[in-house]
Amino acid sequence: MDRITVMWCAFQGAPDIVRVHGRGAPVFRDDPRLKELLAQSLDGLPGLPLPLPPGDF
């Protein structure tokens, strides 16, 4: 599994950056797991990071 970082940036108001670090794997459009993961998440994304449960790295 690879390291992943998700970052949110504020473009209005005070400058603010939030980073969330973890370990996971990319899930691309041709991955058989994508349909199930999208059912649990938002529709229309090109791919989703697959986070690991705590202690699995």
PQR file of N, CA, C, O and H, with PARSE charges and radii, in Angstrom:
ATOM      1  N   MET A   1       0.831  -1.182   0.000 -0.4000 1.5000
ATOM      2  CA  MET A   1       0.000   0.000   0.000 -0.0000 2.0000
ATOM      3  C   MET A   1       0.878   1.249   0.000  0.5500 1.7000
ATOM      4  O   MET A   1       1.981   1.257   0.547 -0.5500 1.4000
ATOM      5  N   ASP A   2       0.368   2.281  -0.616 -0.4000 1.5000
ATOM      6  CA  ASP A   2       1.104   3.537  -0.768 -0.0000 2.0000
ATOM      7  C   ASP A   2       0.597   4.578   0.212  0.5500 1.7000
ATOM      8  O   ASP A   2      -0.490   4.453   0.776 -0.5500 1.4000
ATOM      9  H   ASP A   2      -0.527   2.274  -1.060  0.4000 1.0000
ATOM     10  N   ARG A   3       1.395   5.589   0.396 -0.4000 1.5000
ATOM     11  CA  ARG A   3       0.959   6.738   1.190 -0.0000 2.0000
ATOM     12  C   ARG A   3      -0.006   7.573   0.359  0.5500 1.7000
ATOM     13  O   ARG A   3       0.166   7.715  -0.852 -0.5500 1.4000
ATOM     14  H   ARG A   3       2.277   5.690  -0.063  0.4000 1.0000
ATOM     15  N   ILE A   4      -1.024   8.125   1.019 -0.4000 1.5000
ATOM     16  CA  ILE A   4      -1.942   9.040   0.353 -0.0000 2.0000
ATOM     17  C   ILE A   4      -2.046  10.311   1.180  0.5500 1.7000
ATOM     18  O   ILE A   4      -1.936  10.275   2.405 -0.5500 1.4000
ATOM     19  H   ILE A   4      -1.164   8.009   2.002  0.4000 1.0000
ATOM     20  N   THR A   5      -2.257  11.420   0.511 -0.4000 1.5000
ATOM     21  CA  THR A   5      -2.499  12.697   1.172 -0.0000 2.0000
ATOM     22  C   THR A   5      -3.670  13.365   0.471  0.5500 1.7000
ATOM     23  O   THR A   5      -3.664  13.518  -0.751 -0.5500 1.4000
ATOM     24  H   THR A   5      -2.347  11.448  -0.484  0.4000 1.0000
ATOM     25  N   VAL A   6      -4.667  13.757   1.237 -0.4000 1.5000
ATOM     26  CA  VAL A   6      -5.797  14.514   0.722 -0.0000 2.0000
ATOM     27  C   VAL A   6      -5.658  15.916   1.292  0.5500 1.7000
ATOM     28  O   VAL A   6      -5.472  16.095   2.496 -0.5500 1.4000
ATOM     29  H   VAL A   6      -4.672  13.633   2.229  0.4000 1.0000
ATOM     30  N   MET A   7      -5.750  16.918   0.404 -0.4000 1.5000
ATOM     31  CA  MET A   7      -5.536  18.288   0.852 -0.0000 2.0000
ATOM     32  C   MET A   7      -6.711  19.167   0.434  0.5500 1.7000
ATOM     33  O   MET A   7      -7.172  19.115  -0.706 -0.5500 1.4000
ATOM     34  H   MET A   7      -5.901  16.773  -0.574  0.4000 1.0000
ATOM     35  N   TRP A   8      -7.182  19.973   1.380 -0.4000 1.5000
ATOM     36  CA  TRP A   8      -8.218  20.970   1.128 -0.0000 2.0000
ATOM     37  C   TRP A   8      -7.586  22.335   1.337  0.5500 1.7000
ATOM     38  O   TRP A   8      -6.834  22.545   2.288 -0.5500 1.4000
ATOM     39  H   TRP A   8      -6.807  20.016   2.306  0.4000 1.0000
ATOM     40  N   CYS A   9      -7.903  23.276   0.426 -0.4000 1.5000
ATOM     41  CA  CYS A   9      -7.391  24.639   0.516 -0.0000 2.0000
ATOM     42  C   CYS A   9      -8.555  25.625   0.529  0.5500 1.7000
ATOM     43  O   CYS A   9      -9.527  25.461  -0.208 -0.5500 1.4000
ATOM     44  H   CYS A   9      -8.514  23.106  -0.347  0.4000 1.0000
ATOM     45  N   ALA A  10      -8.446  26.650   1.375 -0.4000 1.5000
ATOM     46  CA  ALA A  10      -9.447  27.717   1.403 -0.0000 2.0000
ATOM     47  C   ALA A  10      -9.049  28.777   0.386  0.5500 1.7000
ATOM     48  O   ALA A  10      -7.911  29.247   0.386 -0.5500 1.4000
ATOM     49  H   ALA A  10      -7.656  26.783   1.974  0.4000 1.0000
ATOM     50  N   PHE A  11      -9.976  29.150  -0.470 -0.4000 1.5000
ATOM     51  CA  PHE A  11      -9.711  30.185  -1.459 -0.0000 2.0000
ATOM     52  C   PHE A  11     -10.461  31.472  -1.142  0.5500 1.7000
ATOM     53  O   PHE A  11     -10.329  32.461  -1.864 -0.5500 1.4000
ATOM     54  H   PHE A  11     -10.900  28.768  -0.470  0.4000 1.0000
ATOM     55  N   GLN A  12     -11.239  31.466  -0.078 -0.4000 1.5000
ATOM     56  CA  GLN A  12     -11.927  32.666   0.382 -0.0000 2.0000
ATOM     57  C   GLN A  12     -11.669  32.801   1.873  0.5500 1.7000
ATOM     58  O   GLN A  12     -11.481  31.805   2.570 -0.5500 1.4000
ATOM     59  H   GLN A  12     -11.345  30.663   0.508  0.4000 1.0000
ATOM     60  N   GLY A  13     -11.661  34.030   2.356 -0.4000 1.5000
ATOM     61  CA  GLY A  13     -11.420  34.241   3.777 -0.0000 2.0000
ATOM     62  C   GLY A  13      -9.953  34.040   4.110  0.5500 1.7000
ATOM     63  O   GLY A  13      -9.075  34.202   3.262 -0.5500 1.4000
ATOM     64  H   GLY A  13     -11.814  34.840   1.790  0.4000 1.0000
ATOM     65  N   ALA A  14      -9.708  33.686   5.359 -0.4000 1.5000
ATOM     66  CA  ALA A  14      -8.327  33.477   5.815 -0.0000 2.0000
ATOM     67  C   ALA A  14      -7.711  32.276   5.096  0.5500 1.7000
ATOM     68  O   ALA A  14      -8.388  31.274   4.868 -0.5500 1.4000
ATOM     69  H   ALA A  14     -10.421  33.555   6.048  0.4000 1.0000
ATOM     70  N   PRO A  15      -6.416  32.377   4.735 -0.5600 1.5000
ATOM     71  CA  PRO A  15      -5.773  31.227   4.095  0.2800 2.0000
ATOM     72  C   PRO A  15      -5.732  30.046   5.058  0.5500 1.7000
ATOM     73  O   PRO A  15      -5.344  30.183   6.218 -0.5500 1.4000
ATOM     74  N   ASP A  16      -6.134  28.904   4.562 -0.4000 1.5000
ATOM     75  CA  ASP A  16      -6.197  27.714   5.410 -0.0000 2.0000
ATOM     76  C   ASP A  16      -5.933  26.491   4.549  0.5500 1.7000
ATOM     77  O   ASP A  16      -6.497  26.363   3.463 -0.5500 1.4000
ATOM     78  H   ASP A  16      -6.449  28.793   3.620  0.4000 1.0000
ATOM     79  N   ILE A  17      -5.091  25.602   5.018 -0.4000 1.5000
ATOM     80  CA  ILE A  17      -4.792  24.346   4.324 -0.0000 2.0000
ATOM     81  C   ILE A  17      -4.929  23.220   5.332  0.5500 1.7000
ATOM     82  O   ILE A  17      -4.379  23.285   6.432 -0.5500 1.4000
ATOM     83  H   ILE A  17      -4.632  25.706   5.901  0.4000 1.0000
ATOM     84  N   VAL A  18      -5.663  22.191   4.951 -0.4000 1.5000
ATOM     85  CA  VAL A  18      -5.819  21.011   5.799 -0.0000 2.0000
ATOM     86  C   VAL A  18      -5.332  19.807   5.004  0.5500 1.7000
ATOM     87  O   VAL A  18      -5.764  19.589   3.872 -0.5500 1.4000
ATOM     88  H   VAL A  18      -6.110  22.137   4.058  0.4000 1.0000
ATOM     89  N   ARG A  19      -4.440  19.030   5.591 -0.4000 1.5000
ATOM     90  CA  ARG A  19      -3.931  17.812   4.946 -0.0000 2.0000
ATOM     91  C   ARG A  19      -4.284  16.612   5.818  0.5500 1.7000
ATOM     92  O   ARG A  19      -4.144  16.645   7.040 -0.5500 1.4000
ATOM     93  H   ARG A  19      -4.089  19.207   6.510  0.4000 1.0000
ATOM     94  N   VAL A  20      -4.741  15.564   5.164 -0.4000 1.5000
ATOM     95  CA  VAL A  20      -5.040  14.306   5.851 -0.0000 2.0000
ATOM     96  C   VAL A  20      -4.110  13.260   5.239  0.5500 1.7000
ATOM     97  O   VAL A  20      -4.136  13.032   4.029 -0.5500 1.4000
ATOM     98  H   VAL A  20      -4.854  15.537   4.171  0.4000 1.0000
ATOM     99  N   HIS A  21      -3.297  12.631   6.068 -0.4000 1.5000
ATOM    100  CA  HIS A  21      -2.317  11.649   5.606 -0.0000 2.0000
ATOM    101  C   HIS A  21      -2.774  10.246   5.996  0.5500 1.7000
ATOM    102  O   HIS A  21      -3.402  10.055   7.037 -0.5500 1.4000
ATOM    103  H   HIS A  21      -3.275  12.815   7.051  0.4000 1.0000
ATOM    104  N   GLY A  22      -2.457   9.283   5.166 -0.4000 1.5000
ATOM    105  CA  GLY A  22      -2.791   7.897   5.470 -0.0000 2.0000
ATOM    106  C   GLY A  22      -2.110   6.961   4.493  0.5500 1.7000
ATOM    107  O   GLY A  22      -1.209   7.360   3.755 -0.5500 1.4000
ATOM    108  H   GLY A  22      -1.947   9.438   4.321  0.4000 1.0000
ATOM    109  N   ARG A  23      -2.545   5.726   4.495 -0.4000 1.5000
ATOM    110  CA  ARG A  23      -2.020   4.720   3.573 -0.0000 2.0000
ATOM    111  C   ARG A  23      -3.205   4.084   2.866  0.5500 1.7000
ATOM    112  O   ARG A  23      -4.255   3.865   3.470 -0.5500 1.4000
ATOM    113  H   ARG A  23      -3.277   5.402   5.094  0.4000 1.0000
ATOM    114  N   GLY A  24      -3.034   3.795   1.602 -0.4000 1.5000
ATOM    115  CA  GLY A  24      -4.129   3.219   0.840 -0.0000 2.0000
ATOM    116  C   GLY A  24      -3.681   2.864  -0.559  0.5500 1.7000
ATOM    117  O   GLY A  24      -2.484   2.792  -0.839 -0.5500 1.4000
ATOM    118  H   GLY A  24      -2.181   3.973   1.111  0.4000 1.0000
ATOM    119  N   ALA A  25      -4.633   2.645  -1.429 -0.4000 1.5000
ATOM    120  CA  ALA A  25      -4.357   2.285  -2.810 -0.0000 2.0000
ATOM    121  C   ALA A  25      -5.360   2.999  -3.707  0.5500 1.7000
ATOM    122  O   ALA A  25      -6.518   3.171  -3.327 -0.5500 1.4000
ATOM    123  H   ALA A  25      -5.605   2.704  -1.201  0.4000 1.0000
ATOM    124  N   PRO A  26      -4.919   3.419  -4.907 -0.5600 1.5000
ATOM    125  CA  PRO A  26      -5.867   4.041  -5.827  0.2800 2.0000
ATOM    126  C   PRO A  26      -6.831   3.001  -6.390  0.5500 1.7000
ATOM    127  O   PRO A  26      -6.474   1.835  -6.555 -0.5500 1.4000
ATOM    128  N   VAL A  27      -8.037   3.431  -6.677 -0.4000 1.5000
ATOM    129  CA  VAL A  27      -9.040   2.567  -7.305 -0.0000 2.0000
ATOM    130  C   VAL A  27      -9.481   3.289  -8.577  0.5500 1.7000
ATOM    131  O   VAL A  27     -10.156   4.316  -8.510 -0.5500 1.4000
ATOM    132  H   VAL A  27      -8.326   4.378  -6.542  0.4000 1.0000
ATOM    133  N   PHE A  28      -9.101   2.753  -9.729 -0.4000 1.5000
ATOM    134  CA  PHE A  28      -9.386   3.393 -11.007 -0.0000 2.0000
ATOM    135  C   PHE A  28     -10.673   2.855 -11.620  0.5500 1.7000
ATOM    136  O   PHE A  28     -11.267   1.905 -11.109 -0.5500 1.4000
ATOM    137  H   PHE A  28      -8.553   1.919  -9.785  0.4000 1.0000
ATOM    138  N   ARG A  29     -11.097   3.472 -12.722 -0.4000 1.5000
ATOM    139  CA  ARG A  29     -12.373   3.139 -13.361 -0.0000 2.0000
ATOM    140  C   ARG A  29     -12.493   1.666 -13.757  0.5500 1.7000
ATOM    141  O   ARG A  29     -13.592   1.114 -13.721 -0.5500 1.4000
ATOM    142  H   ARG A  29     -10.615   4.243 -13.137  0.4000 1.0000
ATOM    143  N   ASP A  30     -11.409   1.034 -14.125 -0.4000 1.5000
ATOM    144  CA  ASP A  30     -11.482  -0.360 -14.560 -0.0000 2.0000
ATOM    145  C   ASP A  30     -11.331  -1.359 -13.409  0.5500 1.7000
ATOM    146  O   ASP A  30     -11.297  -2.567 -13.646 -0.5500 1.4000
ATOM    147  H   ASP A  30     -10.516   1.483 -14.154  0.4000 1.0000
ATOM    148  N   ASP A  31     -11.243  -0.881 -12.185 -0.4000 1.5000
ATOM    149  CA  ASP A  31     -11.116  -1.760 -11.012 -0.0000 2.0000
ATOM    150  C   ASP A  31     -12.486  -2.328 -10.641  0.5500 1.7000
ATOM    151  O   ASP A  31     -13.441  -1.561 -10.511 -0.5500 1.4000
ATOM    152  H   ASP A  31     -11.271   0.100 -11.992  0.4000 1.0000
ATOM    153  N   PRO A  32     -12.614  -3.645 -10.466 -0.5600 1.5000
ATOM    154  CA  PRO A  32     -13.913  -4.232 -10.122  0.2800 2.0000
ATOM    155  C   PRO A  32     -14.479  -3.737  -8.785  0.5500 1.7000
ATOM    156  O   PRO A  32     -15.685  -3.837  -8.560 -0.5500 1.4000
ATOM    157  N   ARG A  33     -13.640  -3.210  -7.902 -0.4000 1.5000
ATOM    158  CA  ARG A  33     -14.116  -2.702  -6.607 -0.0000 2.0000
ATOM    159  C   ARG A  33     -14.796  -1.346  -6.712  0.5500 1.7000
ATOM    160  O   ARG A  33     -15.491  -0.935  -5.782 -0.5500 1.4000
ATOM    161  H   ARG A  33     -12.660  -3.128  -8.084  0.4000 1.0000
ATOM    162  N   LEU A  34     -14.610  -0.636  -7.833 -0.4000 1.5000
ATOM    163  CA  LEU A  34     -15.095   0.727  -7.962 -0.0000 2.0000
ATOM    164  C   LEU A  34     -16.613   0.822  -7.814  0.5500 1.7000
ATOM    165  O   LEU A  34     -17.103   1.709  -7.115 -0.5500 1.4000
ATOM    166  H   LEU A  34     -14.046  -0.969  -8.588  0.4000 1.0000
ATOM    167  N   LYS A  35     -17.355  -0.061  -8.450 -0.4000 1.5000
ATOM    168  CA  LYS A  35     -18.822   0.020  -8.394 -0.0000 2.0000
ATOM    169  C   LYS A  35     -19.319  -0.061  -6.948  0.5500 1.7000
ATOM    170  O   LYS A  35     -20.189   0.713  -6.550 -0.5500 1.4000
ATOM    171  H   LYS A  35     -16.956  -0.781  -9.018  0.4000 1.0000
ATOM    172  N   GLU A  36     -18.782  -0.972  -6.178 -0.4000 1.5000
ATOM    173  CA  GLU A  36     -19.185  -1.112  -4.772 -0.0000 2.0000
ATOM    174  C   GLU A  36     -18.779   0.115  -3.954  0.5500 1.7000
ATOM    175  O   GLU A  36     -19.550   0.588  -3.119 -0.5500 1.4000
ATOM    176  H   GLU A  36     -18.075  -1.600  -6.501  0.4000 1.0000
ATOM    177  N   LEU A  37     -17.566   0.633  -4.193 -0.4000 1.5000
ATOM    178  CA  LEU A  37     -17.102   1.801  -3.449 -0.0000 2.0000
ATOM    179  C   LEU A  37     -17.924   3.038  -3.789  0.5500 1.7000
ATOM    180  O   LEU A  37     -18.219   3.842  -2.904 -0.5500 1.4000
ATOM    181  H   LEU A  37     -16.940   0.250  -4.871  0.4000 1.0000
ATOM    182  N   LEU A  38     -18.296   3.203  -5.055 -0.4000 1.5000
ATOM    183  CA  LEU A  38     -19.122   4.350  -5.428 -0.0000 2.0000
ATOM    184  C   LEU A  38     -20.507   4.265  -4.807  0.5500 1.7000
ATOM    185  O   LEU A  38     -21.106   5.292  -4.487 -0.5500 1.4000
ATOM    186  H   LEU A  38     -18.056   2.550  -5.774  0.4000 1.0000
ATOM    187  N   ALA A  39     -21.018   3.059  -4.633 -0.4000 1.5000
ATOM    188  CA  ALA A  39     -22.325   2.898  -3.986 -0.0000 2.0000
ATOM    189  C   ALA A  39     -22.263   3.391  -2.537  0.5500 1.7000
ATOM    190  O   ALA A  39     -23.273   3.824  -1.983 -0.5500 1.4000
ATOM    191  H   ALA A  39     -20.531   2.225  -4.893  0.4000 1.0000
ATOM    192  N   GLN A  40     -21.087   3.325  -1.932 -0.4000 1.5000
ATOM    193  CA  GLN A  40     -20.913   3.763  -0.554 -0.0000 2.0000
ATOM    194  C   GLN A  40     -20.485   5.228  -0.477  0.5500 1.7000
ATOM    195  O   GLN A  40     -20.421   5.791   0.616 -0.5500 1.4000
ATOM    196  H   GLN A  40     -20.266   2.973  -2.382  0.4000 1.0000
ATOM    197  N   SER A  41     -20.194   5.849  -1.612 -0.4000 1.5000
ATOM    198  CA  SER A  41     -19.640   7.197  -1.618 -0.0000 2.0000
ATOM    199  C   SER A  41     -20.407   8.072  -2.595  0.5500 1.7000
ATOM    200  O   SER A  41     -21.588   7.837  -2.847 -0.5500 1.4000
ATOM    201  H   SER A  41     -20.246   5.392  -2.500  0.4000 1.0000
ATOM    202  N   LEU A  42     -19.743   9.079  -3.145 -0.4000 1.5000
ATOM    203  CA  LEU A  42     -20.354  10.002  -4.098 -0.0000 2.0000
ATOM    204  C   LEU A  42     -20.282   9.432  -5.502  0.5500 1.7000
ATOM    205  O   LEU A  42     -19.300   8.782  -5.861 -0.5500 1.4000
ATOM    206  H   LEU A  42     -18.783   9.271  -2.940  0.4000 1.0000
ATOM    207  N   ASP A  43     -21.315   9.670  -6.298 -0.4000 1.5000
ATOM    208  CA  ASP A  43     -21.335   9.195  -7.686 -0.0000 2.0000
ATOM    209  C   ASP A  43     -20.499  10.104  -8.574  0.5500 1.7000
ATOM    210  O   ASP A  43     -20.338  11.291  -8.293 -0.5500 1.4000
ATOM    211  H   ASP A  43     -22.113  10.198  -6.006  0.4000 1.0000
ATOM    212  N   GLY A  44     -19.972   9.534  -9.644 -0.4000 1.5000
ATOM    213  CA  GLY A  44     -19.325  10.320 -10.683 -0.0000 2.0000
ATOM    214  C   GLY A  44     -17.856  10.612 -10.482  0.5500 1.7000
ATOM    215  O   GLY A  44     -17.290  11.376 -11.264 -0.5500 1.4000
ATOM    216  H   GLY A  44     -20.103   8.569  -9.873  0.4000 1.0000
ATOM    217  N   LEU A  45     -17.211  10.053  -9.486 -0.4000 1.5000
ATOM    218  CA  LEU A  45     -15.789  10.314  -9.292 -0.0000 2.0000
ATOM    219  C   LEU A  45     -14.966   9.425 -10.217  0.5500 1.7000
ATOM    220  O   LEU A  45     -15.355   8.281 -10.454 -0.5500 1.4000
ATOM    221  H   LEU A  45     -17.671   9.433  -8.851  0.4000 1.0000
ATOM    222  N   PRO A  46     -13.835   9.910 -10.751 -0.5600 1.5000
ATOM    223  CA  PRO A  46     -13.014   9.086 -11.633  0.2800 2.0000
ATOM    224  C   PRO A  46     -12.267   7.980 -10.896  0.5500 1.7000
ATOM    225  O   PRO A  46     -11.868   6.993 -11.515 -0.5500 1.4000
ATOM    226  N   GLY A  47     -12.073   8.121  -9.602 -0.4000 1.5000
ATOM    227  CA  GLY A  47     -11.392   7.117  -8.790 -0.0000 2.0000
ATOM    228  C   GLY A  47     -11.442   7.520  -7.335  0.5500 1.7000
ATOM    229  O   GLY A  47     -11.707   8.679  -7.015 -0.5500 1.4000
ATOM    230  H   GLY A  47     -12.397   8.923  -9.099  0.4000 1.0000
ATOM    231  N   LEU A  48     -11.191   6.580  -6.457 -0.4000 1.5000
ATOM    232  CA  LEU A  48     -11.237   6.844  -5.025 -0.0000 2.0000
ATOM    233  C   LEU A  48     -10.017   6.240  -4.354  0.5500 1.7000
ATOM    234  O   LEU A  48      -9.578   5.158  -4.745 -0.5500 1.4000
ATOM    235  H   LEU A  48     -10.976   5.639  -6.716  0.4000 1.0000
ATOM    236  N   PRO A  49      -9.448   6.919  -3.338 -0.5600 1.5000
ATOM    237  CA  PRO A  49      -8.410   6.259  -2.548  0.2800 2.0000
ATOM    238  C   PRO A  49      -9.056   5.193  -1.679  0.5500 1.7000
ATOM    239  O   PRO A  49     -10.163   5.387  -1.177 -0.5500 1.4000
ATOM    240  N   LEU A  50      -8.386   4.088  -1.501 -0.4000 1.5000
ATOM    241  CA  LEU A  50      -8.895   3.008  -0.665 -0.0000 2.0000
ATOM    242  C   LEU A  50      -8.115   3.027   0.648  0.5500 1.7000
ATOM    243  O   LEU A  50      -7.017   2.473   0.712 -0.5500 1.4000
ATOM    244  H   LEU A  50      -7.486   3.931  -1.909  0.4000 1.0000
ATOM    245  N   PRO A  51      -8.655   3.651   1.696 -0.5600 1.5000
ATOM    246  CA  PRO A  51      -7.925   3.748   2.960  0.2800 2.0000
ATOM    247  C   PRO A  51      -7.828   2.395   3.658  0.5500 1.7000
ATOM    248  O   PRO A  51      -8.697   1.536   3.516 -0.5500 1.4000
ATOM    249  N   LEU A  52      -6.765   2.235   4.401 -0.4000 1.5000
ATOM    250  CA  LEU A  52      -6.561   1.022   5.182 -0.0000 2.0000
ATOM    251  C   LEU A  52      -7.112   1.202   6.586  0.5500 1.7000
ATOM    252  O   LEU A  52      -7.077   2.308   7.127 -0.5500 1.4000
ATOM    253  H   LEU A  52      -6.059   2.934   4.516  0.4000 1.0000
ATOM    254  N   PRO A  53      -7.618   0.134   7.181 -0.5600 1.5000
ATOM    255  CA  PRO A  53      -8.017   0.216   8.583  0.2800 2.0000
ATOM    256  C   PRO A  53      -6.789   0.511   9.454  0.5500 1.7000
ATOM    257  O   PRO A  53      -5.675   0.146   9.081 -0.5500 1.4000
ATOM    258  N   PRO A  54      -6.976   1.168  10.610 -0.5600 1.5000
ATOM    259  CA  PRO A  54      -5.836   1.451  11.495  0.2800 2.0000
ATOM    260  C   PRO A  54      -5.068   0.182  11.845  0.5500 1.7000
ATOM    261  O   PRO A  54      -5.665  -0.861  12.110 -0.5500 1.4000
ATOM    262  N   GLY A  55      -3.773   0.276  11.844 -0.4000 1.5000
ATOM    263  CA  GLY A  55      -2.932  -0.851  12.215 -0.0000 2.0000
ATOM    264  C   GLY A  55      -2.567  -1.775  11.064  0.5500 1.7000
ATOM    265  O   GLY A  55      -1.834  -2.740  11.283 -0.5500 1.4000
ATOM    266  H   GLY A  55      -3.288   1.123  11.628  0.4000 1.0000
ATOM    267  N   ASP A  56      -3.051  -1.523   9.830 -0.4000 1.5000
ATOM    268  CA  ASP A  56      -2.760  -2.399   8.683 -0.0000 2.0000
ATOM    269  C   ASP A  56      -1.577  -1.926   7.866  0.5500 1.7000
ATOM    270  O   ASP A  56      -1.455  -2.314   6.704 -0.5500 1.4000
ATOM    271  H   ASP A  56      -3.646  -0.739   9.652  0.4000 1.0000
ATOM    272  N   PHE A  57      -0.695  -1.101   8.423 -0.4000 1.5000
ATOM    273  CA  PHE A  57       0.449  -0.655   7.633 -0.0000 2.0000
ATOM    274  C   PHE A  57       1.724  -0.929   8.328  0.5500 1.7000
ATOM    275  O   PHE A  57       2.793  -0.617   7.804 -0.5500 1.4000
ATOM    276  H   PHE A  57      -0.794  -0.786   9.367  0.4000 1.0000
TER
END
